Amino acid sequence: MATVDEAGIPRLKSWEVQESVAVLFEWIGFFWMQDEGLAETAETLALLEYSRTALSGLLELDLWETKAMPESLYVQYHSRLGVTPGDPELWCIDSFRSIDAVYVFYYTLGHIFSHEVQNRIARRERDMSVLGMWLKSLLQSGGRPRYSDMIDTLAGECDG
């Protein structure tokens, strides 16, 4: 009998793969099961959310290298959203930094990956069997697939 550690998505041992697949499943069904107008609104919200995630990830990378300037880095990155933070000392409670300083990168990769999946499946007239074949081959591969391998495997399923 398989344990939780040996079956299903937990078999995908690398965190970036697990989180990328999780983001994919969080979004793909929603976009395809809603009317076009609602899906467009959701896509805009997702773009804003993952832009914010990516900026928090960039802030985190720079903080590792430039520990002496957190306030100015916070203002620099968050100004890209079109707003200037009024209290730069609040950098320390940046939501992604304080909750998920490591996973913030995986969420961004997951969003990029989710778009790749949606685009490839859309070219196949939303043939969800492609997604099923890809997921099955990913789970059967075991081990620790790399992020780039996931996209290559998906490309093979879509083109095959």
JSON list of C-alpha atoms in Angstrom, two decimals:
[
{"chain": "A", "resi": 1, "resn": "MET", "atom": "CA", "xyz": [0.00, 0.00, 0.00]},
{"chain": "A", "resi": 2, "resn": "ALA", "atom": "CA", "xyz": [1.37, 3.43, -0.95]},
{"chain": "A", "resi": 3, "resn": "THR", "atom": "CA", "xyz": [1.89, 6.02, 1.71]},
{"chain": "A", "resi": 4, "resn": "VAL", "atom": "CA", "xyz": [1.22, 9.72, 1.27]},
{"chain": "A", "resi": 5, "resn": "ASP", "atom": "CA", "xyz": [4.92, 10.22, 0.56]},
{"chain": "A", "resi": 6, "resn": "GLU", "atom": "CA", "xyz": [4.83, 7.70, -2.29]},
{"chain": "A", "resi": 7, "resn": "ALA", "atom": "CA", "xyz": [1.63, 8.50, -4.16]},
{"chain": "A", "resi": 8, "resn": "GLY", "atom": "CA", "xyz": [0.18, 11.32, -6.22]},
{"chain": "A", "resi": 9, "resn": "ILE", "atom": "CA", "xyz": [1.48, 14.86, -6.33]},
{"chain": "A", "resi": 10, "resn": "PRO", "atom": "CA", "xyz": [3.59, 14.46, -3.14]},
{"chain": "A", "resi": 11, "resn": "ARG", "atom": "CA", "xyz": [5.80, 12.15, -5.27]},
{"chain": "A", "resi": 12, "resn": "LEU", "atom": "CA", "xyz": [7.00, 15.28, -7.00]},
{"chain": "A", "resi": 13, "resn": "LYS", "atom": "CA", "xyz": [9.74, 15.90, -4.50]},
{"chain": "A", "resi": 14, "resn": "SER", "atom": "CA", "xyz": [10.98, 19.26, -5.70]},
{"chain": "A", "resi": 15, "resn": "TRP", "atom": "CA", "xyz": [9.12, 22.18, -4.18]},
{"chain": "A", "resi": 16, "resn": "GLU", "atom": "CA", "xyz": [9.14, 24.26, -7.34]},
{"chain": "A", "resi": 17, "resn": "VAL", "atom": "CA", "xyz": [7.42, 21.44, -9.22]},
{"chain": "A", "resi": 18, "resn": "GLN", "atom": "CA", "xyz": [4.86, 20.87, -6.45]},
{"chain": "A", "resi": 19, "resn": "GLU", "atom": "CA", "xyz": [4.01, 24.56, -6.20]},
{"chain": "A", "resi": 20, "resn": "SER", "atom": "CA", "xyz": [3.91, 25.03, -9.97]},
{"chain": "A", "resi": 21, "resn": "VAL", "atom": "CA", "xyz": [1.46, 22.16, -10.32]},
{"chain": "A", "resi": 22, "resn": "ALA", "atom": "CA", "xyz": [-0.59, 23.53, -7.40]},
{"chain": "A", "resi": 23, "resn": "VAL", "atom": "CA", "xyz": [-0.84, 26.98, -9.01]},
{"chain": "A", "resi": 24, "resn": "LEU", "atom": "CA", "xyz": [-1.79, 25.33, -12.29]},
{"chain": "A", "resi": 25, "resn": "PHE", "atom": "CA", "xyz": [-4.69, 23.46, -10.69]},
{"chain": "A", "resi": 26, "resn": "GLU", "atom": "CA", "xyz": [-5.80, 26.51, -8.74]},
{"chain": "A", "resi": 27, "resn": "TRP", "atom": "CA", "xyz": [-6.27, 28.50, -11.93]},
{"chain": "A", "resi": 28, "resn": "ILE", "atom": "CA", "xyz": [-6.80, 26.30, -14.95]},
{"chain": "A", "resi": 29, "resn": "GLY", "atom": "CA", "xyz": [-10.23, 24.97, -14.05]},
{"chain": "A", "resi": 30, "resn": "PHE", "atom": "CA", "xyz": [-11.51, 28.37, -13.07]},
{"chain": "A", "resi": 31, "resn": "PHE", "atom": "CA", "xyz": [-10.51, 30.03, -16.32]},
{"chain": "A", "resi": 32, "resn": "TRP", "atom": "CA", "xyz": [-12.03, 27.36, -18.49]},
{"chain": "A", "resi": 33, "resn": "MET", "atom": "CA", "xyz": [-15.24, 26.87, -16.56]},
{"chain": "A", "resi": 34, "resn": "GLN", "atom": "CA", "xyz": [-16.30, 30.53, -16.45]},
{"chain": "A", "resi": 35, "resn": "ASP", "atom": "CA", "xyz": [-17.75, 32.78, -19.11]},
{"chain": "A", "resi": 36, "resn": "GLU", "atom": "CA", "xyz": [-15.26, 34.81, -21.09]},
{"chain": "A", "resi": 37, "resn": "GLY", "atom": "CA", "xyz": [-15.89, 38.12, -19.26]},
{"chain": "A", "resi": 38, "resn": "LEU", "atom": "CA", "xyz": [-15.40, 36.62, -15.81]},
{"chain": "A", "resi": 39, "resn": "ALA", "atom": "CA", "xyz": [-12.32, 34.74, -16.97]},
{"chain": "A", "resi": 40, "resn": "GLU", "atom": "CA", "xyz": [-10.83, 38.01, -18.28]},
{"chain": "A", "resi": 41, "resn": "THR", "atom": "CA", "xyz": [-11.41, 39.71, -14.92]},
{"chain": "A", "resi": 42, "resn": "ALA", "atom": "CA", "xyz": [-9.84, 36.75, -13.12]},
{"chain": "A", "resi": 43, "resn": "GLU", "atom": "CA", "xyz": [-6.87, 36.87, -15.49]},
{"chain": "A", "resi": 44, "resn": "THR", "atom": "CA", "xyz": [-6.36, 40.56, -14.68]},
{"chain": "A", "resi": 45, "resn": "LEU", "atom": "CA", "xyz": [-6.50, 39.81, -10.95]},
{"chain": "A", "resi": 46, "resn": "ALA", "atom": "CA", "xyz": [-4.04, 36.94, -11.38]},
{"chain": "A", "resi": 47, "resn": "LEU", "atom": "CA", "xyz": [-1.68, 39.19, -13.33]},
{"chain": "A", "resi": 48, "resn": "LEU", "atom": "CA", "xyz": [-1.76, 41.76, -10.52]},
{"chain": "A", "resi": 49, "resn": "GLU", "atom": "CA", "xyz": [-1.29, 39.09, -7.85]},
{"chain": "A", "resi": 50, "resn": "TYR", "atom": "CA", "xyz": [1.63, 37.42, -9.57]},
{"chain": "A", "resi": 51, "resn": "SER", "atom": "CA", "xyz": [3.23, 40.75, -10.52]},
{"chain": "A", "resi": 52, "resn": "ARG", "atom": "CA", "xyz": [3.19, 41.51, -6.82]},
{"chain": "A", "resi": 53, "resn": "THR", "atom": "CA", "xyz": [4.61, 38.06, -6.09]},
{"chain": "A", "resi": 54, "resn": "ALA", "atom": "CA", "xyz": [7.41, 38.56, -8.62]},
{"chain": "A", "resi": 55, "resn": "LEU", "atom": "CA", "xyz": [8.27, 41.99, -7.18]},
{"chain": "A", "resi": 56, "resn": "SER", "atom": "CA", "xyz": [8.40, 40.52, -3.67]},
{"chain": "A", "resi": 57, "resn": "GLY", "atom": "CA", "xyz": [10.69, 37.80, -4.99]},
{"chain": "A", "resi": 58, "resn": "LEU", "atom": "CA", "xyz": [13.01, 40.35, -6.57]},
{"chain": "A", "resi": 59, "resn": "LEU", "atom": "CA", "xyz": [13.00, 42.35, -3.33]},
{"chain": "A", "resi": 60, "resn": "GLU", "atom": "CA", "xyz": [13.93, 39.20, -1.42]},
{"chain": "A", "resi": 61, "resn": "LEU", "atom": "CA", "xyz": [16.83, 38.41, -3.79]},
{"chain": "A", "resi": 62, "resn": "ASP", "atom": "CA", "xyz": [18.19, 41.93, -3.43]},
{"chain": "A", "resi": 63, "resn": "LEU", "atom": "CA", "xyz": [17.78, 41.84, 0.35]},
{"chain": "A", "resi": 64, "resn": "TRP", "atom": "CA", "xyz": [20.04, 38.78, 0.47]},
{"chain": "A", "resi": 65, "resn": "GLU", "atom": "CA", "xyz": [22.75, 40.74, -1.34]},
{"chain": "A", "resi": 66, "resn": "THR", "atom": "CA", "xyz": [22.15, 44.26, 0.04]},
{"chain": "A", "resi": 67, "resn": "LYS", "atom": "CA", "xyz": [21.11, 43.92, 3.66]},
{"chain": "A", "resi": 68, "resn": "ALA", "atom": "CA", "xyz": [21.87, 47.56, 4.52]},
{"chain": "A", "resi": 69, "resn": "MET", "atom": "CA", "xyz": [19.17, 49.11, 2.32]},
{"chain": "A", "resi": 70, "resn": "PRO", "atom": "CA", "xyz": [15.82, 47.35, 2.86]},
{"chain": "A", "resi": 71, "resn": "GLU", "atom": "CA", "xyz": [13.70, 50.52, 2.91]},
{"chain": "A", "resi": 72, "resn": "SER", "atom": "CA", "xyz": [15.05, 51.92, -0.35]},
{"chain": "A", "resi": 73, "resn": "LEU", "atom": "CA", "xyz": [14.76, 48.51, -2.05]},
{"chain": "A", "resi": 74, "resn": "TYR", "atom": "CA", "xyz": [11.16, 48.21, -0.85]},
{"chain": "A", "resi": 75, "resn": "VAL", "atom": "CA", "xyz": [10.31, 51.60, -2.35]},
{"chain": "A", "resi": 76, "resn": "GLN", "atom": "CA", "xyz": [12.23, 50.79, -5.56]},
{"chain": "A", "resi": 77, "resn": "TYR", "atom": "CA", "xyz": [10.37, 47.54, -6.24]},
{"chain": "A", "resi": 78, "resn": "HIS", "atom": "CA", "xyz": [6.92, 48.51, -5.07]},
{"chain": "A", "resi": 79, "resn": "SER", "atom": "CA", "xyz": [7.03, 51.77, -7.03]},
{"chain": "A", "resi": 80, "resn": "ARG", "atom": "CA", "xyz": [6.90, 49.56, -10.13]},
{"chain": "A", "resi": 81, "resn": "LEU", "atom": "CA", "xyz": [3.26, 48.91, -9.22]},
{"chain": "A", "resi": 82, "resn": "GLY", "atom": "CA", "xyz": [2.54, 52.60, -9.75]},
{"chain": "A", "resi": 83, "resn": "VAL", "atom": "CA", "xyz": [2.36, 53.50, -6.06]},
{"chain": "A", "resi": 84, "resn": "THR", "atom": "CA", "xyz": [5.03, 54.76, -3.71]},
{"chain": "A", "resi": 85, "resn": "PRO", "atom": "CA", "xyz": [4.92, 53.18, -0.27]},
{"chain": "A", "resi": 86, "resn": "GLY", "atom": "CA", "xyz": [4.42, 55.93, 2.29]},
{"chain": "A", "resi": 87, "resn": "ASP", "atom": "CA", "xyz": [6.17, 54.10, 5.12]},
{"chain": "A", "resi": 88, "resn": "PRO", "atom": "CA", "xyz": [9.19, 52.25, 3.70]},
{"chain": "A", "resi": 89, "resn": "GLU", "atom": "CA", "xyz": [10.04, 50.82, 7.12]},
{"chain": "A", "resi": 90, "resn": "LEU", "atom": "CA", "xyz": [7.06, 48.50, 6.57]},
{"chain": "A", "resi": 91, "resn": "TRP", "atom": "CA", "xyz": [9.24, 46.45, 4.21]},
{"chain": "A", "resi": 92, "resn": "CYS", "atom": "CA", "xyz": [9.61, 43.91, 7.01]},
{"chain": "A", "resi": 93, "resn": "ILE", "atom": "CA", "xyz": [5.91, 43.04, 6.91]},
{"chain": "A", "resi": 94, "resn": "ASP", "atom": "CA", "xyz": [5.65, 42.75, 3.14]},
{"chain": "A", "resi": 95, "resn": "SER", "atom": "CA", "xyz": [3.05, 40.01, 2.95]},
{"chain": "A", "resi": 96, "resn": "PHE", "atom": "CA", "xyz": [4.99, 37.61, 0.75]},
{"chain": "A", "resi": 97, "resn": "ARG", "atom": "CA", "xyz": [8.24, 38.25, 2.60]},
{"chain": "A", "resi": 98, "resn": "SER", "atom": "CA", "xyz": [6.80, 37.68, 6.06]},
{"chain": "A", "resi": 99, "resn": "ILE", "atom": "CA", "xyz": [4.69, 34.67, 5.13]},
{"chain": "A", "resi": 100, "resn": "ASP", "atom": "CA", "xyz": [6.59, 32.86, 2.37]},
{"chain": "A", "resi": 101, "resn": "ALA", "atom": "CA", "xyz": [10.03, 34.26, 1.70]},
{"chain": "A", "resi": 102, "resn": "VAL", "atom": "CA", "xyz": [11.11, 31.05, -0.05]},
{"chain": "A", "resi": 103, "resn": "TYR", "atom": "CA", "xyz": [7.89, 30.03, -1.78]},
{"chain": "A", "resi": 104, "resn": "VAL", "atom": "CA", "xyz": [7.39, 33.46, -3.34]},
{"chain": "A", "resi": 105, "resn": "PHE", "atom": "CA", "xyz": [9.67, 32.33, -6.17]},
{"chain": "A", "resi": 106, "resn": "TYR", "atom": "CA", "xyz": [7.71, 29.11, -6.67]},
{"chain": "A", "resi": 107, "resn": "TYR", "atom": "CA", "xyz": [4.43, 31.01, -6.96]},
{"chain": "A", "resi": 108, "resn": "THR", "atom": "CA", "xyz": [5.94, 33.13, -9.72]},
{"chain": "A", "resi": 109, "resn": "LEU", "atom": "CA", "xyz": [7.26, 30.04, -11.53]},
{"chain": "A", "resi": 110, "resn": "GLY", "atom": "CA", "xyz": [3.85, 28.42, -11.09]},
{"chain": "A", "resi": 111, "resn": "HIS", "atom": "CA", "xyz": [2.11, 31.37, -12.70]},
{"chain": "A", "resi": 112, "resn": "ILE", "atom": "CA", "xyz": [4.49, 31.31, -15.67]},
{"chain": "A", "resi": 113, "resn": "PHE", "atom": "CA", "xyz": [4.03, 27.55, -15.97]},
{"chain": "A", "resi": 114, "resn": "SER", "atom": "CA", "xyz": [0.24, 27.83, -15.71]},
{"chain": "A", "resi": 115, "resn": "HIS", "atom": "CA", "xyz": [0.21, 30.24, -18.64]},
{"chain": "A", "resi": 116, "resn": "GLU", "atom": "CA", "xyz": [2.40, 27.89, -20.65]},
{"chain": "A", "resi": 117, "resn": "VAL", "atom": "CA", "xyz": [-0.01, 25.02, -19.98]},
{"chain": "A", "resi": 118, "resn": "GLN", "atom": "CA", "xyz": [-3.07, 27.09, -20.82]},
{"chain": "A", "resi": 119, "resn": "ASN", "atom": "CA", "xyz": [-1.55, 28.31, -24.08]},
{"chain": "A", "resi": 120, "resn": "ARG", "atom": "CA", "xyz": [-0.50, 24.83, -25.18]},
{"chain": "A", "resi": 121, "resn": "ILE", "atom": "CA", "xyz": [-3.85, 23.27, -24.34]},
{"chain": "A", "resi": 122, "resn": "ALA", "atom": "CA", "xyz": [-5.76, 26.14, -25.96]},
{"chain": "A", "resi": 123, "resn": "ARG", "atom": "CA", "xyz": [-3.89, 25.37, -29.20]},
{"chain": "A", "resi": 124, "resn": "ARG", "atom": "CA", "xyz": [-5.31, 21.86, -28.90]},
{"chain": "A", "resi": 125, "resn": "GLU", "atom": "CA", "xyz": [-8.87, 23.24, -28.65]},
{"chain": "A", "resi": 126, "resn": "ARG", "atom": "CA", "xyz": [-8.94, 22.82, -24.88]},
{"chain": "A", "resi": 127, "resn": "ASP", "atom": "CA", "xyz": [-8.38, 19.08, -25.11]},
{"chain": "A", "resi": 128, "resn": "MET", "atom": "CA", "xyz": [-8.06, 18.33, -21.40]},
{"chain": "A", "resi": 129, "resn": "SER", "atom": "CA", "xyz": [-6.85, 14.81, -22.15]},
{"chain": "A", "resi": 130, "resn": "VAL", "atom": "CA", "xyz": [-3.51, 16.47, -22.99]},
{"chain": "A", "resi": 131, "resn": "LEU", "atom": "CA", "xyz": [-3.32, 17.76, -19.42]},
{"chain": "A", "resi": 132, "resn": "GLY", "atom": "CA", "xyz": [-4.21, 14.29, -18.10]},
{"chain": "A", "resi": 133, "resn": "MET", "atom": "CA", "xyz": [-1.52, 12.59, -20.21]},
{"chain": "A", "resi": 134, "resn": "TRP", "atom": "CA", "xyz": [1.04, 15.16, -19.11]},
{"chain": "A", "resi": 135, "resn": "LEU", "atom": "CA", "xyz": [0.20, 14.78, -15.42]},
{"chain": "A", "resi": 136, "resn": "LYS", "atom": "CA", "xyz": [0.27, 10.98, -15.69]},
{"chain": "A", "resi": 137, "resn": "SER", "atom": "CA", "xyz": [3.71, 11.01, -17.35]},
{"chain": "A", "resi": 138, "resn": "LEU", "atom": "CA", "xyz": [4.98, 13.49, -14.78]},
{"chain": "A", "resi": 139, "resn": "LEU", "atom": "CA", "xyz": [3.80, 11.35, -11.87]},
{"chain": "A", "resi": 140, "resn": "GLN", "atom": "CA", "xyz": [5.11, 8.14, -13.44]},
{"chain": "A", "resi": 141, "resn": "SER", "atom": "CA", "xyz": [8.54, 9.65, -13.93]},
{"chain": "A", "resi": 142, "resn": "GLY", "atom": "CA", "xyz": [9.05, 9.79, -10.14]},
{"chain": "A", "resi": 143, "resn": "GLY", "atom": "CA", "xyz": [12.20, 11.30, -8.76]},
{"chain": "A", "resi": 144, "resn": "ARG", "atom": "CA", "xyz": [12.73, 15.03, -8.79]},
{"chain": "A", "resi": 145, "resn": "PRO", "atom": "CA", "xyz": [11.74, 16.44, -12.16]},
{"chain": "A", "resi": 146, "resn": "ARG", "atom": "CA", "xyz": [13.17, 19.83, -12.95]},
{"chain": "A", "resi": 147, "resn": "TYR", "atom": "CA", "xyz": [10.97, 22.78, -13.81]},
{"chain": "A", "resi": 148, "resn": "SER", "atom": "CA", "xyz": [12.28, 22.86, -17.38]},
{"chain": "A", "resi": 149, "resn": "ASP", "atom": "CA", "xyz": [11.59, 19.11, -17.72]},
{"chain": "A", "resi": 150, "resn": "MET", "atom": "CA", "xyz": [7.94, 19.71, -16.86]},
{"chain": "A", "resi": 151, "resn": "ILE", "atom": "CA", "xyz": [7.58, 22.13, -19.75]},
{"chain": "A", "resi": 152, "resn": "ASP", "atom": "CA", "xyz": [9.45, 19.80, -22.12]},
{"chain": "A", "resi": 153, "resn": "THR", "atom": "CA", "xyz": [7.20, 16.89, -21.10]},
{"chain": "A", "resi": 154, "resn": "LEU", "atom": "CA", "xyz": [4.14, 19.04, -21.66]},
{"chain": "A", "resi": 155, "resn": "ALA", "atom": "CA", "xyz": [5.42, 20.11, -25.07]},
{"chain": "A", "resi": 156, "resn": "GLY", "atom": "CA", "xyz": [5.82, 16.46, -26.03]},
{"chain": "A", "resi": 157, "resn": "GLU", "atom": "CA", "xyz": [2.25, 15.67, -24.96]},
{"chain": "A", "resi": 158, "resn": "CYS", "atom": "CA", "xyz": [0.84, 18.65, -26.84]},
{"chain": "A", "resi": 159, "resn": "ASP", "atom": "CA", "xyz": [2.83, 18.05, -29.99]},
{"chain": "A", "resi": 160, "resn": "GLY", "atom": "CA", "xyz": [2.47, 14.27, -29.95]}
]
